[in-house]
Coordinates of C-alpha atoms in Angstrom, one line a residue:
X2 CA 6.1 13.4 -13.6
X3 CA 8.6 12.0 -11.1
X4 CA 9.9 8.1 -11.3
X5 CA 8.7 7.6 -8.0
X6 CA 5.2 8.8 -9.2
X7 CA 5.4 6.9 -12.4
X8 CA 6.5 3.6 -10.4
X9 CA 3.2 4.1 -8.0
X10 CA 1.1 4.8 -10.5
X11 CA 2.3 1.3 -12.5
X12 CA 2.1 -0.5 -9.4
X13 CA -1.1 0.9 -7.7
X14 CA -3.8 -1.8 -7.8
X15 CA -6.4 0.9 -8.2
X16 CA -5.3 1.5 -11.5
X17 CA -6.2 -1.2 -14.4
X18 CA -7.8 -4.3 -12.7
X19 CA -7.7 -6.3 -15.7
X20 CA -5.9 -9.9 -15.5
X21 CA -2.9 -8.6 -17.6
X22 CA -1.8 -5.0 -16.0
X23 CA -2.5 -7.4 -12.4
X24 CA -0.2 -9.9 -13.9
X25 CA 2.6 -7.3 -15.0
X26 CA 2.3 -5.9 -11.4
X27 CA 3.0 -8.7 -9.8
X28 CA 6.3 -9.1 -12.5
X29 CA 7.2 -5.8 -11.0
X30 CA 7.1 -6.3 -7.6
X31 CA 8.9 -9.8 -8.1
X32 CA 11.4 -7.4 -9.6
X33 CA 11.6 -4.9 -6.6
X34 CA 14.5 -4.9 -4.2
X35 CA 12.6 -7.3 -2.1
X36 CA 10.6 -9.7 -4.4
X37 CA 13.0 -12.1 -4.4
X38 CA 13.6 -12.3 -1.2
X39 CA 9.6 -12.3 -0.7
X40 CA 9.5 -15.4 -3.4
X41 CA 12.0 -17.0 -2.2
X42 CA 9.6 -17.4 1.3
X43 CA 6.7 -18.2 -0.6
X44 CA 8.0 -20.8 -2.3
X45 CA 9.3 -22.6 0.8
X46 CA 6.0 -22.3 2.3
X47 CA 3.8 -22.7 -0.1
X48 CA 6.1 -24.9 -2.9
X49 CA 5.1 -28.7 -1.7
X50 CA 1.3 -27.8 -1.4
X51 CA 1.4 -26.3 -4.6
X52 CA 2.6 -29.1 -6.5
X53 CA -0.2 -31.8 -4.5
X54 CA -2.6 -29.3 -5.2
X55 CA -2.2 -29.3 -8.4
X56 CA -1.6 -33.0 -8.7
X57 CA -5.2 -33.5 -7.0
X58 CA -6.8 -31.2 -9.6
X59 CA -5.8 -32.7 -12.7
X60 CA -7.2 -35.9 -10.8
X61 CA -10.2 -34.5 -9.7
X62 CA -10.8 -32.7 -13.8
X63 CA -10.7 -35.9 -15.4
X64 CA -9.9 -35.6 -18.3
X65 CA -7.6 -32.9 -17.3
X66 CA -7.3 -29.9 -19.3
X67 CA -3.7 -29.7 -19.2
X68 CA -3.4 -26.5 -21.0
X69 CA -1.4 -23.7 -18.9
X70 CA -2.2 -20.9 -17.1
X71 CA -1.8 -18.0 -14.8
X72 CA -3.2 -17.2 -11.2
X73 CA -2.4 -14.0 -10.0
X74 CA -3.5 -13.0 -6.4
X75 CA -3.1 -9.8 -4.1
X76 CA -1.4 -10.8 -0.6
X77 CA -2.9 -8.6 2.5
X78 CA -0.5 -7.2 5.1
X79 CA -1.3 -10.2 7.1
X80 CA -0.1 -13.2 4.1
X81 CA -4.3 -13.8 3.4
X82 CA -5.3 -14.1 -0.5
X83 CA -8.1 -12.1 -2.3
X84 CA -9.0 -11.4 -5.4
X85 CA -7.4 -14.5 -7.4
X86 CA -8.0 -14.6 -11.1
X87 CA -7.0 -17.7 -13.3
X88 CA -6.6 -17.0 -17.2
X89 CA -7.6 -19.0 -19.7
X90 CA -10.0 -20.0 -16.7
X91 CA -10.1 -24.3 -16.8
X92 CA -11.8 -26.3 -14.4
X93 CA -8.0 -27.4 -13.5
X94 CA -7.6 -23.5 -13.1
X95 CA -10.8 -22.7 -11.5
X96 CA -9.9 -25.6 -8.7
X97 CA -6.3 -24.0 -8.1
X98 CA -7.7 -21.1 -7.4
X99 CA -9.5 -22.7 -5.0
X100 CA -7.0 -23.9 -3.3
X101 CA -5.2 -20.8 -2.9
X102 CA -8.1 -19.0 -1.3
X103 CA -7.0 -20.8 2.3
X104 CA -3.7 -20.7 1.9
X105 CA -1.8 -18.0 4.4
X106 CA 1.7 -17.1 2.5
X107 CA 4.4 -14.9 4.4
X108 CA 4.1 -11.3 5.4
X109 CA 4.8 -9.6 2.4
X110 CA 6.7 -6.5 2.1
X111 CA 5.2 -3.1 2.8
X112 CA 4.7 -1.7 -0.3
X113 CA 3.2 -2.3 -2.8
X114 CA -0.1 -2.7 -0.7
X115 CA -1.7 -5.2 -1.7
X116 CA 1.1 -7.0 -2.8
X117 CA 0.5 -8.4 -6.2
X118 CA 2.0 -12.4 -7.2
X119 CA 1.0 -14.7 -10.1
X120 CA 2.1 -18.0 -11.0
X121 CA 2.4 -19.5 -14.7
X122 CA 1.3 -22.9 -14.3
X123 CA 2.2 -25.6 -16.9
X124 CA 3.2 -29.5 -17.5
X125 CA 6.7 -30.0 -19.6
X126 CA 6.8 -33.2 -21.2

């Protein structure tokens, strides 16, 4: 099997939909040439509404289940969200999620399409 076939194959969303092969997707395509470039754009877009967001759901959860987690997300050709997961799956998770399904983030790059991106979320101390 060639790399580039291996590569596609690890990156393909078609293959293994489950939370964890989604989130090591997205790890590779952070990775790529391009993904950090591509989170670099997504952070100054999205970085300040993150952060209220998540502010406003530990209000709203009270008491807030601070406990961390992951969203992971596939980014269309045209910076629209779909399929967002959340693991462990908290109301504080559950409303993030929420709040990234109108977000718009930046054109991603071309390939891999859908583009894959999580986000660890957590509270230090």
């Amino acid at each position: 099997m060639s790399i580039l076939l291996a590569l596609a194959l690890q990156t393909s969303p078609a293959i293994g939909n489950d939370f964890h092969t989604r989130v090591r997707q997205a790890k590779l395509a952070e990775g790529a040439a391009a993904g950090p470039d591509y989170q670099k754009k997504m952070w100054d877009r999205i970085g300040n509404a993150t952060t209220d967001a998540y502010k406003a759901c530990l209000a709203s959860n009270t008491p807030a289940d601070k406990a961390p987690f992951t969203l992971v997300a596939n980014v269309n050709a045209e910076g629209h969200l779909a399929d967002i997961a959340v693991q462990p799956a908290t109301p504080v998770a559950n409303c993030m999620a929420g709040q990234f399904a109108s977000w718009v983030l930046p054109v991603p790059p071309a390939t891999p399409a859908p583009y894959p991106v999580e986000i660890d979320f957590s509270i230090k101390n």
